[in-house]
Coordinates of C-alpha atoms in Angstrom, one line a residue:
Chain A
M1427 CA 0.0 0.1 -0.1
D1428 CA 1.6 3.4 -0.8
F1429 CA -0.6 6.7 -1.5
R1430 CA 2.3 8.8 -2.9
L1431 CA 2.4 9.5 -6.6
T1432 CA 5.4 7.8 -8.8
K1433 CA 7.9 10.6 -9.7
E1434 CA 6.4 10.2 -13.2
Q1435 CA 3.0 10.7 -12.1
E1436 CA 4.4 13.9 -10.1
M1437 CA 5.8 15.3 -13.0
M1438 CA 2.7 14.9 -14.5
Q1439 CA 0.6 17.0 -12.3
K1440 CA 3.2 19.4 -12.3
L1441 CA 3.0 19.7 -16.3
C1442 CA -0.9 19.5 -16.1
R1443 CA -0.8 22.4 -13.3
E1444 CA 1.2 24.7 -15.6
F1445 CA -0.7 23.9 -18.4
A1446 CA -4.0 24.2 -16.6
V1447 CA -3.1 28.0 -15.3
N1448 CA -1.4 29.1 -18.5
E1449 CA -3.4 27.6 -21.2
I1450 CA -7.0 26.6 -19.9
E1451 CA -8.2 28.8 -17.3
P1452 CA -7.8 32.2 -19.5
L1453 CA -10.4 30.7 -22.0
A1454 CA -12.5 29.0 -19.7
A1455 CA -15.4 31.5 -19.2
E1456 CA -14.8 32.8 -22.7
I1457 CA -15.7 29.2 -24.5
D1458 CA -18.9 29.3 -22.0
A1459 CA -19.9 32.4 -22.5
E1460 CA -19.8 31.7 -26.5
E1461 CA -20.7 28.4 -26.2
R1462 CA -17.7 27.8 -28.2
Y1463 CA -15.5 24.4 -28.6
P1464 CA -11.5 25.3 -27.7
W1465 CA -9.7 24.1 -30.9
E1466 CA -6.9 26.1 -29.7
T1467 CA -6.8 24.1 -26.2
V1468 CA -7.1 20.9 -28.4
R1469 CA -4.2 21.6 -30.6
K1470 CA -2.1 22.3 -27.7
L1471 CA -3.6 19.3 -25.8
Q1472 CA -2.3 17.6 -29.0
K1473 CA 1.2 18.9 -29.4
Y1474 CA 2.2 18.1 -25.5
G1475 CA 0.8 14.6 -25.8
L1476 CA -2.2 15.0 -23.9
L1477 CA -4.8 13.3 -25.8
G1478 CA -2.8 9.9 -25.5
I1479 CA -1.3 9.7 -22.2
Q1480 CA -2.7 5.9 -21.2
F1481 CA -1.9 4.6 -24.9
P1482 CA 1.3 2.8 -25.9
K1483 CA 4.2 4.8 -27.4
E1484 CA 4.1 2.0 -30.6
L1485 CA 0.7 3.3 -31.3
G1486 CA 1.5 7.2 -31.2
G1487 CA 0.4 7.8 -27.5
S1488 CA 2.6 8.9 -24.5
G1489 CA 3.2 5.3 -22.6
G1490 CA 1.6 6.8 -19.6
D1491 CA -1.0 5.3 -17.4
N1492 CA -4.6 5.6 -16.3
I1493 CA -3.3 7.4 -13.0
C1494 CA -1.8 10.1 -15.1
Y1495 CA -4.9 10.4 -17.3
T1496 CA -7.1 11.1 -14.4
I1497 CA -4.1 13.5 -13.0
A1498 CA -4.5 15.5 -16.3
I1499 CA -8.5 15.6 -16.3
E1500 CA -8.6 16.4 -12.8
E1501 CA -6.1 19.4 -13.0
A1502 CA -8.0 20.6 -16.4
S1503 CA -11.3 20.2 -14.9
K1504 CA -10.2 22.6 -11.8
F1505 CA -10.1 25.4 -14.2
C1506 CA -12.6 24.3 -16.9
G1507 CA -15.0 21.5 -17.1
T1508 CA -15.4 21.5 -20.6
T1509 CA -11.7 20.8 -21.4
G1510 CA -12.2 17.9 -18.7
C1511 CA -15.0 16.4 -20.9
I1512 CA -13.1 17.0 -24.2
L1513 CA -10.0 15.0 -22.5
S1514 CA -12.0 12.2 -21.2
S1515 CA -14.7 11.6 -24.0
H1516 CA -12.0 11.6 -26.6
A1517 CA -9.6 9.2 -25.0
T1518 CA -12.0 6.7 -23.1
L1519 CA -15.3 6.6 -25.3
C1520 CA -13.2 6.7 -28.8
C1521 CA -9.7 5.4 -28.4
W1522 CA -10.4 2.7 -25.9
P1523 CA -13.0 0.6 -27.7
I1524 CA -10.7 0.6 -30.7
F1525 CA -7.5 -0.1 -28.7
K1526 CA -9.4 -3.1 -26.7
Y1527 CA -11.3 -4.4 -29.7
G1528 CA -10.0 -3.1 -33.1
T1529 CA -7.6 -5.2 -35.2
P1530 CA -4.2 -4.4 -36.0
E1531 CA -5.3 -2.5 -39.4
Q1532 CA -7.8 -0.8 -37.6
K1533 CA -5.8 0.2 -35.0
E1534 CA -2.9 1.6 -37.5
K1535 CA -5.6 3.5 -39.5
W1536 CA -7.9 4.8 -37.0
L1537 CA -6.3 4.6 -33.3
R1538 CA -2.9 6.1 -34.3
P1539 CA -4.2 9.4 -35.5
L1540 CA -6.7 9.7 -32.4
I1541 CA -4.2 8.9 -29.5
S1542 CA -1.7 11.1 -31.4
G1543 CA -3.9 13.6 -31.4
Q1544 CA -4.2 14.5 -35.1
K1545 CA -7.5 13.6 -35.2
V1546 CA -10.2 13.9 -32.4
G1547 CA -12.7 11.2 -31.5
A1548 CA -16.7 10.7 -30.4
F1549 CA -19.0 7.7 -29.1
G1550 CA -22.1 7.7 -30.3
L1551 CA -24.5 5.2 -28.3
T1552 CA -27.6 7.4 -26.9
E1553 CA -30.8 7.6 -29.1
P1554 CA -33.8 9.4 -28.5
N1555 CA -35.3 6.2 -27.0
A1556 CA -32.4 4.5 -25.8
G1557 CA -30.5 6.6 -23.2
T1558 CA -30.4 4.6 -19.8
D1559 CA -31.8 1.7 -21.4
S1560 CA -29.1 1.4 -23.9
A1561 CA -30.1 -1.8 -25.3
A1562 CA -33.3 -0.2 -26.8
Q1563 CA -31.2 0.6 -30.0
Q1564 CA -33.1 1.4 -33.0
T1565 CA -30.5 2.3 -35.4
I1566 CA -30.2 -0.6 -37.8
A1567 CA -27.5 -2.1 -39.8
E1568 CA -28.1 -4.4 -42.5
K1569 CA -25.5 -6.3 -43.8
Q1570 CA -24.8 -6.5 -47.5
E1571 CA -23.8 -9.8 -49.7
D1572 CA -20.3 -8.2 -50.1
G1573 CA -20.2 -8.4 -46.2
S1574 CA -20.6 -4.3 -46.2
Y1575 CA -23.3 -2.6 -44.0
I1576 CA -25.9 0.1 -44.6
I1577 CA -26.9 2.1 -41.4
N1578 CA -29.7 4.2 -41.0
G1579 CA -30.9 6.0 -37.8
S1580 CA -29.5 8.3 -35.6
K1581 CA -28.2 9.0 -32.0
V1582 CA -28.2 12.3 -29.7
F1583 CA -26.5 14.0 -27.2
I1584 CA -23.3 12.9 -28.5
T1585 CA -19.8 14.4 -27.0
G1586 CA -17.9 16.1 -30.0
A1587 CA -20.7 15.9 -32.7
G1588 CA -19.6 17.8 -35.8
C1589 CA -15.6 18.4 -34.0
A1590 CA -14.8 14.6 -33.9
D1591 CA -13.0 13.2 -37.0
T1592 CA -13.8 9.4 -35.9
Y1593 CA -17.1 8.2 -34.3
V1594 CA -17.4 4.6 -32.5
I1595 CA -21.2 4.2 -33.0
F1596 CA -23.3 1.2 -32.5
A1597 CA -26.4 0.0 -34.5
M1598 CA -28.5 -3.3 -34.3
T1599 CA -27.3 -5.8 -36.7
D1600 CA -29.9 -8.1 -35.1
K1601 CA -32.8 -7.2 -33.9
S1602 CA -34.6 -10.1 -32.6
K1603 CA -31.7 -10.6 -30.2
G1604 CA -32.2 -7.7 -28.2
N1605 CA -28.8 -6.7 -26.6
K1606 CA -27.0 -9.4 -28.1
G1607 CA -27.7 -8.0 -31.5
I1608 CA -25.8 -4.8 -31.1
S1609 CA -22.7 -4.2 -33.2
A1610 CA -20.0 -1.4 -33.1
F1611 CA -18.6 0.6 -36.0
I1612 CA -16.1 3.1 -36.6
V1613 CA -17.3 5.8 -38.7
D1614 CA -15.1 8.5 -40.6
K1615 CA -17.0 12.3 -40.6
D1616 CA -16.8 12.2 -44.2
D1617 CA -18.4 9.0 -45.0
P1618 CA -21.5 9.5 -47.2
G1619 CA -24.8 9.5 -45.5
F1620 CA -23.6 10.8 -42.1
S1621 CA -24.2 14.1 -41.0
I1622 CA -24.6 16.0 -38.3
G1623 CA -28.0 17.1 -36.9
K1624 CA -29.0 19.4 -34.3
I1625 CA -26.6 21.0 -31.8
E1626 CA -27.7 21.2 -28.0
H1627 CA -27.9 24.4 -26.2
K1628 CA -26.7 23.1 -22.8
M1629 CA -26.7 24.1 -19.0
G1630 CA -22.8 23.8 -18.5
I1631 CA -19.8 22.5 -20.4
R1632 CA -20.9 24.5 -23.1
G1633 CA -17.8 24.7 -24.9
S1634 CA -18.1 20.9 -25.7
Q1635 CA -19.9 21.0 -28.5
T1636 CA -22.9 18.1 -27.9
G1637 CA -25.2 17.4 -30.9
E1638 CA -26.6 14.5 -33.5
L1639 CA -25.4 12.1 -35.4
I1640 CA -27.5 11.2 -38.6
F1641 CA -27.0 8.1 -40.7
E1642 CA -29.1 7.9 -43.8
D1643 CA -28.4 4.8 -45.9
M1644 CA -24.8 5.0 -44.6
R1645 CA -22.6 2.4 -46.4
L1646 CA -19.8 0.8 -44.2
P1647 CA -17.3 -1.6 -45.4
A1648 CA -16.7 -4.7 -43.8
D1649 CA -13.6 -3.5 -42.2
R1650 CA -15.5 -0.8 -40.0
L1651 CA -17.1 -3.3 -37.9
L1652 CA -15.3 -3.2 -34.4
G1653 CA -15.1 -6.6 -32.8
K1654 CA -17.3 -9.5 -33.4
E1655 CA -20.6 -9.0 -35.3
N1656 CA -23.4 -8.7 -32.3
G1657 CA -20.5 -8.2 -29.9
G1658 CA -21.4 -4.3 -29.6
F1659 CA -23.2 -4.3 -26.2
K1660 CA -20.5 -5.8 -24.2
I1661 CA -17.9 -3.3 -25.9
A1662 CA -20.2 -0.3 -25.0
M1663 CA -20.4 -1.6 -21.2
T1664 CA -16.9 -1.9 -20.9
T1665 CA -16.0 1.5 -22.6
L1666 CA -18.5 3.0 -20.3
D1667 CA -16.8 1.5 -17.1
G1668 CA -13.6 3.3 -18.5
G1669 CA -15.3 6.3 -19.4
R1670 CA -16.8 6.6 -15.8
I1671 CA -13.2 6.8 -14.2
G1672 CA -12.7 9.7 -16.6
I1673 CA -16.0 11.7 -15.9
A1674 CA -15.3 10.9 -12.1
A1675 CA -11.9 12.9 -12.4
Q1676 CA -13.8 15.6 -14.1
A1677 CA -16.3 15.9 -11.4
L1678 CA -13.4 15.7 -8.5
G1679 CA -11.6 18.5 -10.6
I1680 CA -14.6 21.0 -10.8
A1681 CA -15.3 20.2 -7.0
Q1682 CA -11.3 21.0 -6.3
G1683 CA -11.4 23.8 -8.3
A1684 CA -14.6 25.4 -6.9
L1685 CA -13.3 24.9 -3.3
D1686 CA -9.9 26.5 -4.3
K1687 CA -11.8 29.9 -5.5
A1688 CA -13.6 29.8 -2.5
I1689 CA -10.9 29.5 0.0
A1690 CA -9.0 32.3 -1.7
Y1691 CA -12.2 34.2 -1.5
M1692 CA -12.9 33.5 2.1
K1693 CA -9.6 35.1 3.0
E1694 CA -10.2 38.3 0.8
R1695 CA -13.7 39.2 1.8
V1696 CA -14.1 40.6 4.6
Q1697 CA -17.6 41.3 6.5
F1698 CA -17.8 42.3 10.6
G1699 CA -14.3 43.7 10.2
K1700 CA -12.8 40.1 9.6
P1701 CA -12.0 38.2 6.6
I1702 CA -14.9 35.3 6.2
A1703 CA -12.3 32.7 6.6
T1704 CA -12.6 33.6 10.5
K1705 CA -16.3 32.3 10.6
Q1706 CA -16.7 29.1 12.1
G1707 CA -19.7 28.0 10.0
L1708 CA -18.0 28.6 7.0
Q1709 CA -14.7 26.6 8.1
W1710 CA -16.7 23.8 8.9
M1711 CA -18.5 24.2 5.3
V1712 CA -14.9 24.2 4.1
A1713 CA -13.8 21.1 6.4
D1714 CA -16.7 18.8 5.1
M1715 CA -15.6 19.9 1.5
A1716 CA -12.2 19.1 1.5
T1717 CA -13.0 15.6 3.4
E1718 CA -15.3 14.5 0.7
I1719 CA -13.3 15.8 -2.1
E1720 CA -10.2 13.7 -0.4
A1721 CA -12.5 10.5 -0.3
A1722 CA -13.6 11.1 -4.0
R1723 CA -9.9 11.5 -5.1
L1724 CA -9.2 8.2 -3.3
L1725 CA -12.0 6.4 -5.4
V1726 CA -11.0 8.1 -8.6
R1727 CA -7.5 6.7 -8.3
R1728 CA -8.3 3.4 -7.0
A1729 CA -10.5 2.7 -9.9
A1730 CA -7.6 4.2 -12.2
F1731 CA -5.1 2.0 -10.5
N1732 CA -7.5 -1.0 -10.8
K1733 CA -7.4 -0.5 -14.5
D1734 CA -3.9 0.0 -14.9
H1735 CA -3.0 -3.2 -13.0
D1736 CA -5.8 -5.5 -15.1
I1737 CA -8.1 -5.7 -11.8
P1738 CA -11.8 -5.5 -12.5
Y1739 CA -12.9 -2.1 -12.1
T1740 CA -16.7 -1.8 -13.0
K1741 CA -17.9 -1.4 -9.4
E1742 CA -15.2 0.9 -8.4
A1743 CA -15.6 3.0 -11.3
A1744 CA -19.2 3.5 -10.7
M1745 CA -18.9 4.2 -7.0
A1746 CA -16.2 7.0 -8.0
K1747 CA -18.5 8.4 -10.7
L1748 CA -21.4 8.1 -8.5
Y1749 CA -19.6 9.8 -5.5
A1750 CA -17.6 12.3 -7.4
A1751 CA -20.5 13.4 -9.2
E1752 CA -22.5 14.3 -6.3
V1753 CA -19.7 15.5 -4.4
A1754 CA -19.1 18.5 -7.0
M1755 CA -22.7 18.8 -7.1
K1756 CA -22.9 19.6 -3.5
V1757 CA -19.4 21.3 -3.2
T1758 CA -20.1 23.8 -6.3
T1759 CA -23.6 24.6 -4.7
Q1760 CA -22.1 25.2 -1.5
C1761 CA -19.1 27.6 -2.9
V1762 CA -21.7 29.8 -4.9
Q1763 CA -23.2 30.2 -1.4
I1764 CA -19.6 31.1 0.1
F1765 CA -19.5 33.7 -2.7
G1766 CA -22.8 35.2 -1.6
G1767 CA -24.3 37.2 -4.3
Y1768 CA -21.1 37.6 -6.3
G1769 CA -21.2 34.0 -6.6
Y1770 CA -24.5 34.0 -8.4
T1771 CA -22.7 36.4 -11.2
R1772 CA -20.6 35.4 -14.3
E1773 CA -17.9 37.5 -12.8
Y1774 CA -16.7 34.5 -10.5
P1775 CA -16.1 31.4 -11.8
V1776 CA -18.0 29.4 -9.2
E1777 CA -21.6 29.6 -11.0
R1778 CA -20.0 28.1 -14.1
M1779 CA -18.7 25.3 -12.2
M1780 CA -22.1 25.0 -10.6
R1781 CA -23.7 24.5 -14.1
D1782 CA -20.6 22.1 -15.3
A1783 CA -20.9 19.9 -12.0
K1784 CA -24.5 18.8 -12.8
I1785 CA -23.9 16.8 -16.0
T1786 CA -21.2 14.5 -14.2
E1787 CA -24.4 13.0 -12.5
I1788 CA -26.0 12.4 -15.9
Y1789 CA -23.6 11.6 -18.3
E1790 CA -22.1 8.1 -18.7
G1791 CA -24.3 6.8 -17.1
T1792 CA -26.8 8.6 -14.4
S1793 CA -26.3 8.4 -10.6
Q1794 CA -29.1 6.0 -10.6
V1795 CA -27.5 3.7 -13.1
Q1796 CA -24.5 3.9 -11.1
R1797 CA -26.5 2.7 -8.1
M1798 CA -27.8 -0.2 -10.4
V1799 CA -24.3 -1.3 -11.2
I1800 CA -22.9 -1.1 -7.9
S1801 CA -25.9 -2.7 -6.1
G1802 CA -25.3 -5.4 -9.0
Q1803 CA -21.9 -5.9 -8.3
V1804 CA -22.5 -5.8 -4.4
I1805 CA -25.5 -8.0 -4.0
G1806 CA -25.3 -9.8 -7.0
K1807 CA -27.8 -10.3 -10.0
Chain B
M1236 CA 27.1 19.6 -32.9
K1237 CA 25.6 20.0 -29.6
A1238 CA 24.1 22.7 -27.5
I1239 CA 25.0 23.0 -23.6
V1240 CA 22.6 24.9 -21.3
C1241 CA 23.5 26.1 -18.0
V1242 CA 20.7 26.2 -15.7
K1243 CA 20.1 26.9 -12.1
Q1244 CA 17.5 25.9 -9.5
V1245 CA 16.3 28.9 -7.3
P1246 CA 14.0 29.2 -5.0
D1247 CA 10.4 30.1 -5.9
T1248 CA 10.1 33.8 -4.8
S1249 CA 6.6 33.4 -4.1
G1250 CA 7.3 30.7 -1.2
K1251 CA 9.4 31.7 1.8
V1252 CA 13.0 32.6 1.6
A1253 CA 15.3 31.0 4.3
V1254 CA 19.0 32.3 4.6
N1255 CA 22.2 30.2 6.3
P1256 CA 23.8 31.7 9.3
D1257 CA 26.9 32.5 6.4
G1258 CA 24.5 34.6 4.7
T1259 CA 23.9 32.1 2.3
L1260 CA 20.3 30.9 0.9
N1261 CA 19.1 27.9 2.8
R1262 CA 18.2 26.1 -0.4
A1263 CA 17.0 22.7 1.1
S1264 CA 14.4 24.4 2.7
M1265 CA 12.9 26.2 0.0
A1266 CA 10.3 25.3 -2.6
T1267 CA 12.4 25.3 -5.9
I1268 CA 11.7 26.3 -9.5
I1269 CA 13.6 26.6 -12.7
N1270 CA 15.3 30.0 -13.1
P1271 CA 13.0 31.4 -15.4
D1272 CA 15.6 32.9 -17.9
D1273 CA 17.0 29.4 -17.9
K1274 CA 14.1 28.4 -19.3
N1275 CA 14.8 30.6 -22.1
A1276 CA 17.7 29.2 -22.5
V1277 CA 16.6 25.6 -22.9
E1278 CA 14.1 26.7 -25.1
A1279 CA 16.6 28.1 -27.4
A1280 CA 18.7 24.9 -27.3
L1281 CA 15.6 23.2 -28.2
T1282 CA 14.6 24.9 -30.9
L1283 CA 18.3 24.5 -32.3
K1284 CA 17.8 20.9 -31.8
D1285 CA 14.3 21.0 -33.4
N1286 CA 15.9 22.5 -36.5
T1287 CA 19.3 20.9 -36.8
G1288 CA 18.8 18.0 -34.6
C1289 CA 21.8 18.5 -32.2
E1290 CA 22.4 17.0 -29.0
V1291 CA 21.2 19.4 -26.1
V1292 CA 22.9 18.9 -22.9
V1293 CA 21.6 20.1 -19.6
V1294 CA 24.2 21.0 -16.8
T1295 CA 23.5 22.4 -13.2
M1296 CA 25.5 22.8 -10.2
G1297 CA 23.8 22.2 -6.9
P1298 CA 22.5 19.6 -4.4
P1299 CA 21.4 16.4 -5.3
P1300 CA 17.6 17.1 -5.4
A1301 CA 18.5 19.6 -8.6
E1302 CA 18.5 16.3 -10.4
G1303 CA 14.7 16.2 -10.3
M1304 CA 15.0 19.7 -12.3
L1305 CA 17.4 18.0 -14.9
R1306 CA 14.5 15.4 -15.2
E1307 CA 12.1 18.0 -16.0
L1308 CA 14.4 19.5 -18.6
L1309 CA 14.9 16.0 -20.2
A1310 CA 11.1 15.6 -20.0
M1311 CA 11.0 18.9 -22.3
G1312 CA 13.3 17.3 -24.8
A1313 CA 17.0 18.0 -23.5
D1314 CA 19.2 14.3 -24.3
R1315 CA 21.2 14.1 -21.1
G1316 CA 22.1 15.8 -18.1
V1317 CA 25.0 16.7 -15.9
L1318 CA 24.9 17.3 -12.3
V1319 CA 27.9 19.2 -10.7
S1320 CA 27.5 18.1 -6.8
G1321 CA 29.7 18.3 -4.1
R1322 CA 30.3 19.6 -0.7
E1323 CA 33.2 21.2 -1.9
F1324 CA 31.4 23.4 -4.3
G1325 CA 29.1 24.9 -1.7
G1326 CA 29.2 28.4 -0.8
S1327 CA 30.7 29.6 -4.2
D1328 CA 30.3 33.2 -5.2
T1329 CA 30.0 33.9 -9.2
F1330 CA 34.0 33.6 -9.8
A1331 CA 33.9 30.2 -8.1
T1332 CA 30.6 29.0 -9.4
S1333 CA 31.9 30.0 -13.1
Q1334 CA 35.3 28.0 -12.6
I1335 CA 33.6 25.2 -11.5
L1336 CA 31.1 25.3 -14.4
A1337 CA 33.5 26.2 -17.0
A1338 CA 35.5 23.1 -15.9
A1339 CA 32.5 21.0 -16.1
I1340 CA 31.4 22.2 -19.7
K1341 CA 35.2 21.3 -20.8
K1342 CA 34.7 17.8 -19.7
I1343 CA 31.3 17.9 -21.6
G1344 CA 33.3 19.1 -24.5
V1345 CA 33.5 22.2 -26.4
D1346 CA 33.4 21.8 -29.9
A1347 CA 34.3 23.9 -33.1
E1348 CA 30.2 24.0 -33.9
D1349 CA 28.8 24.0 -30.1
V1350 CA 27.1 26.6 -28.7
V1351 CA 26.6 27.2 -24.6
F1352 CA 23.3 28.9 -23.5
C1353 CA 22.9 30.7 -20.2
G1354 CA 20.1 32.7 -18.6
R1355 CA 21.0 36.7 -18.3
Q1356 CA 20.6 36.0 -14.7
A1357 CA 19.0 33.9 -11.8
I1358 CA 16.1 35.3 -9.5
D1359 CA 18.1 34.5 -6.2
G1360 CA 21.6 36.2 -6.6
D1361 CA 20.8 38.6 -9.4
T1362 CA 24.2 39.2 -10.5
A1363 CA 23.9 38.2 -14.0
Q1364 CA 27.8 37.5 -14.0
V1365 CA 28.2 33.9 -14.1
G1366 CA 27.3 33.5 -18.0
S1367 CA 29.9 36.0 -18.8
Q1368 CA 32.8 34.5 -16.3
I1369 CA 32.2 30.9 -17.9
A1370 CA 32.6 32.3 -21.5
E1371 CA 35.9 34.4 -20.4
K1372 CA 37.3 30.9 -18.7
L1373 CA 36.3 28.8 -21.8
N1374 CA 38.1 31.6 -23.7
I1375 CA 34.7 31.9 -26.4
P1376 CA 32.9 34.9 -27.5
Q1377 CA 29.9 35.8 -25.8
I1378 CA 26.9 37.8 -26.4
S1379 CA 24.4 38.7 -23.3
Y1380 CA 21.1 39.8 -23.4
A1381 CA 20.1 37.7 -27.0
A1382 CA 16.4 38.4 -27.7
D1383 CA 16.6 36.9 -31.1
V1384 CA 19.0 34.3 -32.6
K1385 CA 19.9 32.9 -35.8
I1386 CA 22.7 29.9 -36.0
E1387 CA 23.6 28.9 -39.7
G1388 CA 26.6 26.5 -39.7
K1389 CA 29.1 28.3 -37.6
K1390 CA 27.6 32.0 -37.8
V1391 CA 25.7 32.9 -34.9
T1392 CA 23.8 36.0 -35.2
V1393 CA 22.1 37.5 -32.4
K1394 CA 19.7 40.4 -31.6
R1395 CA 21.3 42.0 -28.5
M1396 CA 19.0 43.9 -26.4
L1397 CA 20.2 47.7 -24.9
E1398 CA 18.1 49.9 -22.5
D1399 CA 17.1 52.3 -25.4
G1400 CA 17.1 49.5 -28.5
Y1401 CA 19.1 46.5 -29.6
M1402 CA 22.4 46.1 -31.6
T1403 CA 22.6 42.8 -34.1
I1404 CA 25.9 41.1 -33.3
E1405 CA 27.5 38.4 -35.3
T1406 CA 30.0 35.8 -34.3
Q1407 CA 31.4 32.4 -35.0
T1408 CA 30.6 28.8 -32.9
P1409 CA 31.8 28.1 -30.2
C1410 CA 30.2 30.8 -28.2
L1411 CA 28.1 31.6 -25.4
L1412 CA 25.1 33.3 -25.3
T1413 CA 22.7 34.7 -22.3
C1414 CA 19.0 34.7 -22.9
I1415 CA 16.4 37.2 -22.1
K1416 CA 12.5 36.3 -21.8
E1417 CA 11.7 38.1 -25.1
L1418 CA 13.7 35.4 -27.0
N1419 CA 11.2 32.9 -26.6
E1420 CA 8.0 31.2 -25.1
P1421 CA 9.5 28.0 -23.1
R1422 CA 7.4 24.4 -23.9
Y1423 CA 6.2 22.6 -21.6
M1424 CA 7.4 19.0 -20.6
S1425 CA 5.9 16.3 -22.9
V1426 CA 3.7 13.8 -21.4
G1427 CA 5.7 11.4 -23.9
G1428 CA 8.8 13.2 -22.6
I1429 CA 7.9 12.2 -19.2
F1430 CA 8.1 8.5 -19.4
D1431 CA 11.1 8.8 -21.2
C1432 CA 13.0 11.1 -19.2
Y1433 CA 14.3 8.4 -16.5
Q1434 CA 15.5 6.2 -19.3
K1435 CA 18.0 9.1 -20.6
P1436 CA 21.6 9.4 -18.7
V1437 CA 22.1 12.1 -16.2
E1438 CA 25.9 11.9 -15.2
V1439 CA 27.1 13.5 -11.7
Y1440 CA 30.1 15.3 -11.6
D1441 CA 31.8 15.7 -8.2
Y1442 CA 35.1 16.8 -7.0
N1443 CA 37.1 14.0 -8.0
T1444 CA 35.6 14.1 -11.8
L1445 CA 36.5 17.5 -12.0
K1446 CA 40.0 17.9 -10.0
D1447 CA 42.2 17.8 -12.6
D1448 CA 41.2 20.3 -14.6
P1449 CA 43.5 23.6 -13.9
L1450 CA 40.3 25.7 -12.9
I1451 CA 39.7 23.5 -9.9
E1452 CA 42.0 24.8 -7.1
V1453 CA 41.1 24.8 -3.5
D1454 CA 41.5 28.3 -3.7
T1455 CA 39.5 28.9 -6.5
I1456 CA 36.0 26.8 -5.9
G1457 CA 33.4 26.7 -2.9
L1458 CA 33.2 29.5 0.2
K1459 CA 37.1 29.3 0.5
G1460 CA 37.8 29.9 -3.1
S1461 CA 35.2 33.2 -3.4
P1462 CA 36.9 36.4 -3.8
T1463 CA 33.6 37.9 -2.3
N1464 CA 31.9 37.0 1.0
I1465 CA 28.3 37.7 2.0
F1466 CA 28.9 39.7 5.1
K1467 CA 25.4 40.4 6.0
S1468 CA 21.9 39.7 4.7
F1469 CA 19.1 41.0 6.1
T1470 CA 15.1 42.0 5.3
P1471 CA 14.8 45.2 3.6
P1472 CA 12.7 47.7 6.0
Q1473 CA 9.3 48.0 5.8
K1474 CA 7.7 50.8 3.4
G1475 CA 5.6 51.7 6.6
Q1476 CA 2.5 54.0 6.0
G1477 CA 1.8 55.6 2.8
R1478 CA 1.6 59.4 2.9
M1479 CA -1.3 61.4 1.0
L1480 CA -0.5 64.5 -0.3
E1481 CA -3.2 67.3 -0.4
G1482 CA -3.8 69.8 -2.9
A1483 CA -4.0 69.8 -6.9
D1484 CA -1.5 72.5 -7.8
K1485 CA 2.1 72.5 -8.9
N1486 CA 3.5 72.9 -5.6
T1487 CA 2.4 69.5 -4.6
A1488 CA 3.4 68.0 -7.3
A1489 CA 7.1 69.3 -7.1
E1490 CA 6.6 68.0 -3.4
L1491 CA 5.7 64.5 -5.2
A1492 CA 8.5 64.5 -7.4
A1493 CA 11.1 65.5 -4.7
E1494 CA 9.7 62.9 -2.6
L1495 CA 9.9 60.2 -5.1
L1496 CA 13.4 61.4 -6.3
K1497 CA 14.2 60.8 -2.5
K1498 CA 13.4 57.1 -2.4
H1499 CA 14.9 56.8 -6.0
I1500 CA 12.0 55.5 -7.5
I1501 CA 12.6 58.2 -10.3

């Protein structure tokens, strides 16, 4: 047992802190206000290898581990939930399933440009009628005689829609088999029959573009099938297990970032002749928040550690995401309170953090889904 | 071709400053950073590497923990590190420091096409002397305050900043340049670089490694070899209460100017 970071992980934290302060924080309010995807940040993330942290160098990655990956998301999310979301969705939702299930040819063609950061990835599972019940897929992939597939249907709430170059999507190849009839495919943004529909206006993580994918007689050659035919549901579920670690790290970062801002403000803001940091009511709020954030951090690191060491992490990832998201929501709400009336204005970052925090309780499996997963693991099916 | 960069680990001036009884800084007890100007020097060397594929060697003199800083520089893209470390070197002033660093650089080897990069000055001692003294002891040309550097083969062209303008100077390699922040924007470590940096070589040069160099004598290194000694160090007095000058006339303006002159502000 050892709670210390390795030397490399410490350097990673240092790099990410410097990067976040210099590159991410200055843009955070602007991209939120303008609902603008931060391309300039994404290019810099690429330049320094931050889009392929946990993937091997042989495939163009950085050769790091999942702990480093959660450190990067935490540090970015302290200042900007959007950037944390971009890092997480790219690496775990698009890169990882190709890394885990792709053929050597698919890895060379699709994964290498993703993890070296030349291309951005996205993940298309959710449909209007298949959210939490993700097995209720209505997008259909019909196999043709030459082995290719013709896909019709749509996806909603897709992080990176319209910005991404490469999409891992899911469609029914055998409707009679329910969730055992789902397959995964790799889609390129230029594939004929593929288009982007409505872009959502969201409460938070507004710099991360979220929208609809539309497939109209989109023909994909056989080599776009990811994994086995009808094996897509397992790919989706295992991908989300890992994705949850990223979202947990994002929630953790948002919470820590809000608390850091609140503590600094408490030392400056004077009421009744003294800084409000001297008020016991607020001190105890801070103590509780700091404790819960630390508990969330340990859950996040534990889940990432398990993944790094090939130890099952479905339960740990669900617990980390559930707990960190709820801590983020609670902490950001209280930090707005500590800022008083100023906290409710856009002059200060905490209202943005509170808006950003809410999505962490919903996407990549709601808090209710996490409880289903955890109880399934703890009680048994 | 290679670029040799001299780098210093300095106290983070945003943290607490601790001083030893002999007046030197107690470096062990302070949070440290890479001296800012030295980061520009490293960036200049790495840019040269990007353009020419040259080797970049980073060298520092300091206590063993300074190895951590060298690893960070390797993670930025430097190829190898040299840590000059030994009790005999402690307490050195700029003369002694430049003796030791010049000896270390000679051991690394300065070939006909090589360039030595230093920062303009370190934020702890603030002397801006070490770079120039190293150049003298290596007997190579130096250009200080470099704000732009072009290296083509053996020809080196530098924009050297002055208080009210700049001059453009041309020289030949080998030479030494001291860099200022206007020169470039230092890069970050890369994630891939972090996972490589412990595989790259860091050599330690101690007293025994360097003692055969004519520059290294008992009376030219360390506290004993320092012509200057810190006699006393103290915290500058607090400015105290501000004073408001009343009135919006010429006399008040003159009084303000006299006050600012007296305090050497203007």
